[in-house]
């Protein structure tokens, strides 16, 4: 779901963008603020996915710095977190600094596509201590060598973001306000010449989710036959063809939308909130954001390239859930392992959850999947505390 | 840039002549000059380095834009104030610089034939003829980088002669070449200009070169054309002490500081307050009183000086003589030492002795440095 | 007997002892060179023949190569046609504010390619006036081959224009003036003198621009996700199935993109040394 990375050229600049520096852009551009945000985000992603790590400055979260009584005593150990690109803002700006203050450990973060990150971790290209993924499938790539468990944190429902300068903006607004039926949304998208943007289903969970959302909509909303093909082209479900001109890289997609060059684009609710995009929420039955609907989501499926060239694999719809785990690495120091466990525990704490909720994620009850005994004690304690809070 | 300084320069506006009256803006100073060179005439611009003479030449060639003025050649306007500059290709100007500027990627033959459009037999014949005239027929297949400095300049001249120029512009083209080669190449160029009845303009800081090439010389300094004159007359009658010192005058001594013989031979009244220009080449050891010798066409003055030394120079002995040191109100501090050959048949004077020198027709200058009428 | 005396003394092979500092300098040079080649070594060490067969043997696997070659060739064509006159004007100081023009050419060089891509969206996106004009020509600069060419032009242009500028500057004005004074029009002297003399330098800058265009990624991923050229294919393969299947494309990129710059470099080095040798042979 993730927003992958981009170009190794950009490390230095990315670092500064991630630490809260915004690029100044010519005011003559159509939407300077939105663009600046998009650029900063894009640059940050770039930096995060490269080997240069960005360390957020405390001031980025607007909290008083050193000397404040809220600070924990500094401790050795760094939580090195690889996260789905859609978590960039919340992790680097809010959770990371909060974690440092609360625990005294240091934090570094890198964002990227969940699947891509999993491949990089599996290949030994990067060695983070924590992996936060959208969906459990990327974590499965790492089992059992790196981890055998994960904890579910929050859901990230899919929405349709749109450009207010689009000729279809009025239709979207009306649908968002409930003044027009949802079908109007899909018939608008099926209009010839509609400029839709989405991400690559071959590499990005969001790209897969968007196609499956259309499948679910086609079935559950009883759309006219062929609507899906009119929207994204023929053959997409079978892993061939489709309208390639709709495919954008995860970062560029937002930039194109904010520049008014697209009528609408797929997005996570959290992204739409963070980037102040205009968006239409979708019903839980098709937005892949509700774990309770997992069985109906599973009816949607899509063929994508397999993990060896020339092969294909079929993926089924599943809730878009943020899962986190710690990664075993023999070369890692004990302090780093403790910092990694402390980070996941912090994510499960009330402070971590509040941050996620504020940034547009739907909180889910914490639940450890896999053998609970494999999870570090700190994580187990945090999860059980959360469970007792929920029951009380 | 007043035209009057060059008023004697001749009739450049006649058919085939070059007429230039220009101002060129430079960082340090503006270059202003006006002169004419008649068809077939040879003119030299003489001045120290940095005086603006090359700038003037480049302005005529068209490689440096003029600020104002007018350059015309054989009735065609090359440059005129108000922006009209004839493109280089249409000026029909033959420019030869100190650096030959050969095309390094072409053979000598291709360099020579560069301006010849056709590739035919007549082109080859013309190239061969020019090469043999300049003695480089054996180098036709070579690349410029393999040539010596003299050979390169020969190729550059052959290339120039192949083109259809109507004025010859020479910017110290012989610097660094030996004397025999200079004479040979200058002869080729003079002949080529004469053949086409084209004006030729040489820029040089070497007075001997200017004099041997040109009939008329213009003296230029700090961007100004100070004086124009016939080559020998100019040296004999410099218009000012500034021009005189550029032309090789080594000192300007107050007339009353010179010890004349017989006493009072030079009436003090005519020279009082003036200074006399001393040119080493216009100074001779006197063989005796003027009256005893054949009358000269030019008046001369006998002056006395003290021998400070005797040194060989070339085949002759030169005496070094201190002039003007005994002057009661000398403005030239301790006088000046000049060297002059001991003529055959005269005894070599002892150092410390007084010797009589004949100063042949010296120019004199008033207190402001202008030539005295 | 006398001939023996006249015989020249045997020539010394070494005119001076090899100094330790010279050896150290060479060693340092080799170390730096090896460090620069390190990534290539890592590539060759980690690439597996099986994965290479799988990646490059799949149907359509070579189409990114042809996309890259075609787009880069077109981008180079655009650079030569549009960039050469600009470079010449800059080299000859014929522009009103030469420093301003140089700074302008440097801008796309200084901007991270990703940023160039993001800004190109605002410049030539379908909803912009320029994009509208392109649409009249049935062109779109969003996820098309044309967009790929545009991105490559922006990423490689500064390398060509600045390189060509210095190639022209090295020719100098004197020879051009001589050609003009000998009767050549500006175009003719450019063809007969300027171009042949600048050619080795132009070839070098063209080769650099070629390498940049072939490897262009930052701007490409923003405005031309599709069609895949080699850099995009490397990225997508990495995302789809990991490093092993991406590396063969990286090798392909190097194998295809390297010969042209290499030939250009050897040629310009030979042209240079030929002139120097000739100068040494010249005996005044």
Tab-separated table of N, CA and C in Angstrom, chain A residues 31 56 160 198 233 266 274 315:
chain	number	residue	atom	x	y	z
A	31	UNK	N	-1.252	25.079	-7.571
A	31	UNK	CA	-1.549	24.819	-6.171
A	31	UNK	C	-0.246	24.674	-5.395
A	56	UNK	N	13.874	12.038	12.333
A	56	UNK	CA	13.026	13.211	12.500
A	56	UNK	C	13.516	14.071	13.659
A	160	UNK	N	-11.830	7.192	-2.924
A	160	UNK	CA	-11.546	7.738	-4.248
A	160	UNK	C	-11.285	9.239	-4.079
A	198	UNK	N	-4.170	5.282	-10.923
A	198	UNK	CA	-4.068	4.232	-9.913
A	198	UNK	C	-2.632	3.743	-9.909
A	233	UNK	N	-9.931	-0.933	-18.368
A	233	UNK	CA	-9.480	-1.668	-19.546
A	233	UNK	C	-9.670	-3.169	-19.385
A	266	UNK	N	-6.995	6.583	-6.987
A	266	UNK	CA	-7.177	5.758	-5.797
A	266	UNK	C	-6.320	6.324	-4.664
A	274	UNK	N	-4.123	13.204	5.207
A	274	UNK	CA	-2.838	13.878	5.408
A	274	UNK	C	-2.553	14.911	4.322
A	315	UNK	N	-4.004	-13.304	-6.396
A	315	UNK	CA	-4.199	-12.762	-5.046
A	315	UNK	C	-5.697	-12.549	-4.831
